[in-house]
Amino acid sequence: MNAASLGLLLVVISTALEGFGQVCLKKFALLRHYRWVAAGIASLGLEAVLYTRALGLLHVGLAYAVSSLSLVAILLLSSWMLGERLTARRWTGMAFILVGVVLLTVRAR
Amino acid sequence: MNPSFAAELRPPAPEPPKPAWKIPPARLVLGLLLAITFDVGLQLVWKSAALALPENAAPLALARAALSNPLFLLVIGLMIAQFLNWLSVLGDADLSYAQPITALSYPLVLVLSATLFGETTDPWQWVGVAFVLVGVGFISQTDHLTPRPPQEDAR
């Protein structure tokens, strides 16, 4: 695996952690249970370590744009864990983001 | 005909159409603008800090190098500011509404990273970012708060 592919993989993993961490913070905002804020901080902390490593391997403009996958993770997880609505517009938005990330990574590898 | 009976027969007046999109409160708008500013600043400082780290160092040496680097301390400061602002934003809006709006920082980071770090940008990257922004547009054209049942609010 070359440096760019490893960097992209790290960014993708960090987006999943970002999604989970953000949903935990929203849970805390709603319920004020401190276990949610602890889980959120732990998840975002691990994401920070992986993303720092990715930034050493990729351009920040590319790494940050690919991290938009976290929006997809957030929408799916907030629907599953928070009961937020997944409307047709949100599905369409997710499809556009996925196509955008594929286009971003076409030349990166 | 009895006037009250005639009034009952009259069809009810049509309700005014509900707006498809509500203007968010000023506090939420300010919070979202701050979130975008923190996002862009954080990415640029973070990249500078990552470049200053030694390559192929052991994890402990890497952590020591990071904690002794003022840029990483600034990264942590920006993360804390972003976190506190974000908690306030989440108190006012759905996560799935607020998060996509802050994605406006993607093209800003792309432009500033090319300017500040001399990063090369590919036309495909701009097409990709354009797709991401269209996706963000679709997602953010929804109401800012999902109505919740009363029993959940009471908890």
Short mmCIF file of N, CA and C in Angstrom, two decimals, chain A residues 51 55 60-61 64, chain B residues 37-51 71 74-75 78 105 108-117 119:
data_model
loop_
_atom_site.label_atom_id
_atom_site.label_comp_id
_atom_site.label_asym_id
_atom_site.label_seq_id
_atom_site.Cartn_x
_atom_site.Cartn_y
_atom_site.Cartn_z
N TYR A 51 -6.05 11.09 11.99
CA TYR A 51 -6.08 12.16 10.99
C TYR A 51 -4.74 12.90 10.94
N LEU A 55 -2.56 13.42 7.65
CA LEU A 55 -2.11 14.72 7.15
C LEU A 55 -0.63 14.71 6.79
N VAL A 60 -3.60 18.60 2.69
CA VAL A 60 -4.73 18.89 3.59
C VAL A 60 -6.01 19.18 2.80
N GLY A 61 -5.87 19.81 1.63
CA GLY A 61 -7.05 20.11 0.81
C GLY A 61 -7.79 18.84 0.42
N TYR A 64 -9.05 16.82 3.83
CA TYR A 64 -10.23 17.44 4.45
C TYR A 64 -11.47 17.24 3.58
N THR B 37 -15.32 28.98 10.68
CA THR B 37 -14.03 29.66 10.91
C THR B 37 -13.08 28.74 11.68
N PHE B 38 -13.57 28.11 12.73
CA PHE B 38 -12.73 27.21 13.52
C PHE B 38 -12.27 26.01 12.67
N ASP B 39 -13.18 25.49 11.83
CA ASP B 39 -12.84 24.33 10.98
C ASP B 39 -11.66 24.65 10.05
N VAL B 40 -11.78 25.80 9.36
CA VAL B 40 -10.74 26.17 8.39
C VAL B 40 -9.41 26.43 9.10
N GLY B 41 -9.46 27.22 10.17
CA GLY B 41 -8.24 27.53 10.93
C GLY B 41 -7.60 26.27 11.48
N LEU B 42 -8.43 25.37 11.99
CA LEU B 42 -7.92 24.13 12.57
C LEU B 42 -7.19 23.28 11.53
N GLN B 43 -7.79 23.14 10.34
CA GLN B 43 -7.17 22.29 9.31
C GLN B 43 -5.81 22.84 8.89
N LEU B 44 -5.72 24.15 8.73
CA LEU B 44 -4.46 24.74 8.25
C LEU B 44 -3.37 24.65 9.31
N VAL B 45 -3.73 24.92 10.57
CA VAL B 45 -2.73 24.82 11.64
C VAL B 45 -2.34 23.36 11.86
N TRP B 46 -3.31 22.47 11.75
CA TRP B 46 -3.08 21.03 11.96
C TRP B 46 -2.10 20.49 10.92
N LYS B 47 -2.28 20.91 9.66
CA LYS B 47 -1.37 20.48 8.60
C LYS B 47 0.06 20.96 8.91
N SER B 48 0.20 22.22 9.32
CA SER B 48 1.53 22.76 9.66
C SER B 48 2.15 21.94 10.79
N ALA B 49 1.33 21.60 11.79
CA ALA B 49 1.83 20.84 12.93
C ALA B 49 2.23 19.43 12.51
N ALA B 50 1.43 18.78 11.63
CA ALA B 50 1.74 17.41 11.19
C ALA B 50 3.04 17.38 10.40
N LEU B 51 3.30 18.45 9.62
CA LEU B 51 4.54 18.51 8.84
C LEU B 51 5.76 18.64 9.73
N LEU B 71 2.47 24.57 17.81
CA LEU B 71 1.40 24.45 16.81
C LEU B 71 0.36 23.41 17.25
N LEU B 74 -1.81 24.93 19.77
CA LEU B 74 -2.81 25.76 19.10
C LEU B 74 -3.92 24.89 18.50
N VAL B 75 -3.53 23.73 17.95
CA VAL B 75 -4.53 22.78 17.42
C VAL B 75 -5.50 22.38 18.54
N LEU B 78 -7.78 25.27 19.40
CA LEU B 78 -8.83 25.43 18.39
C LEU B 78 -9.88 24.32 18.50
N SER B 105 -16.56 24.84 4.57
CA SER B 105 -15.12 25.01 4.80
C SER B 105 -14.28 24.13 3.86
N LEU B 108 -12.95 26.28 1.05
CA LEU B 108 -12.08 27.30 1.66
C LEU B 108 -10.71 26.70 1.99
N VAL B 109 -10.71 25.48 2.55
CA VAL B 109 -9.44 24.82 2.88
C VAL B 109 -8.67 24.49 1.61
N LEU B 110 -9.38 24.06 0.56
CA LEU B 110 -8.72 23.73 -0.71
C LEU B 110 -7.99 24.95 -1.27
N VAL B 111 -8.67 26.10 -1.24
CA VAL B 111 -8.07 27.34 -1.77
C VAL B 111 -6.90 27.77 -0.89
N LEU B 112 -7.10 27.79 0.42
CA LEU B 112 -6.06 28.29 1.32
C LEU B 112 -4.85 27.35 1.40
N SER B 113 -5.09 26.04 1.26
CA SER B 113 -3.94 25.11 1.30
C SER B 113 -3.09 25.27 0.05
N ALA B 114 -3.74 25.59 -1.08
CA ALA B 114 -2.96 25.84 -2.31
C ALA B 114 -2.17 27.13 -2.15
N THR B 115 -2.78 28.13 -1.51
CA THR B 115 -2.11 29.42 -1.35
C THR B 115 -0.98 29.34 -0.32
N LEU B 116 -1.26 28.74 0.82
CA LEU B 116 -0.30 28.77 1.94
C LEU B 116 0.76 27.68 1.83
N PHE B 117 0.38 26.47 1.38
CA PHE B 117 1.32 25.35 1.35
C PHE B 117 1.78 25.00 -0.06
N GLU B 119 0.07 23.53 -2.30
CA GLU B 119 -0.47 22.23 -2.71
C GLU B 119 -1.07 22.34 -4.11
#
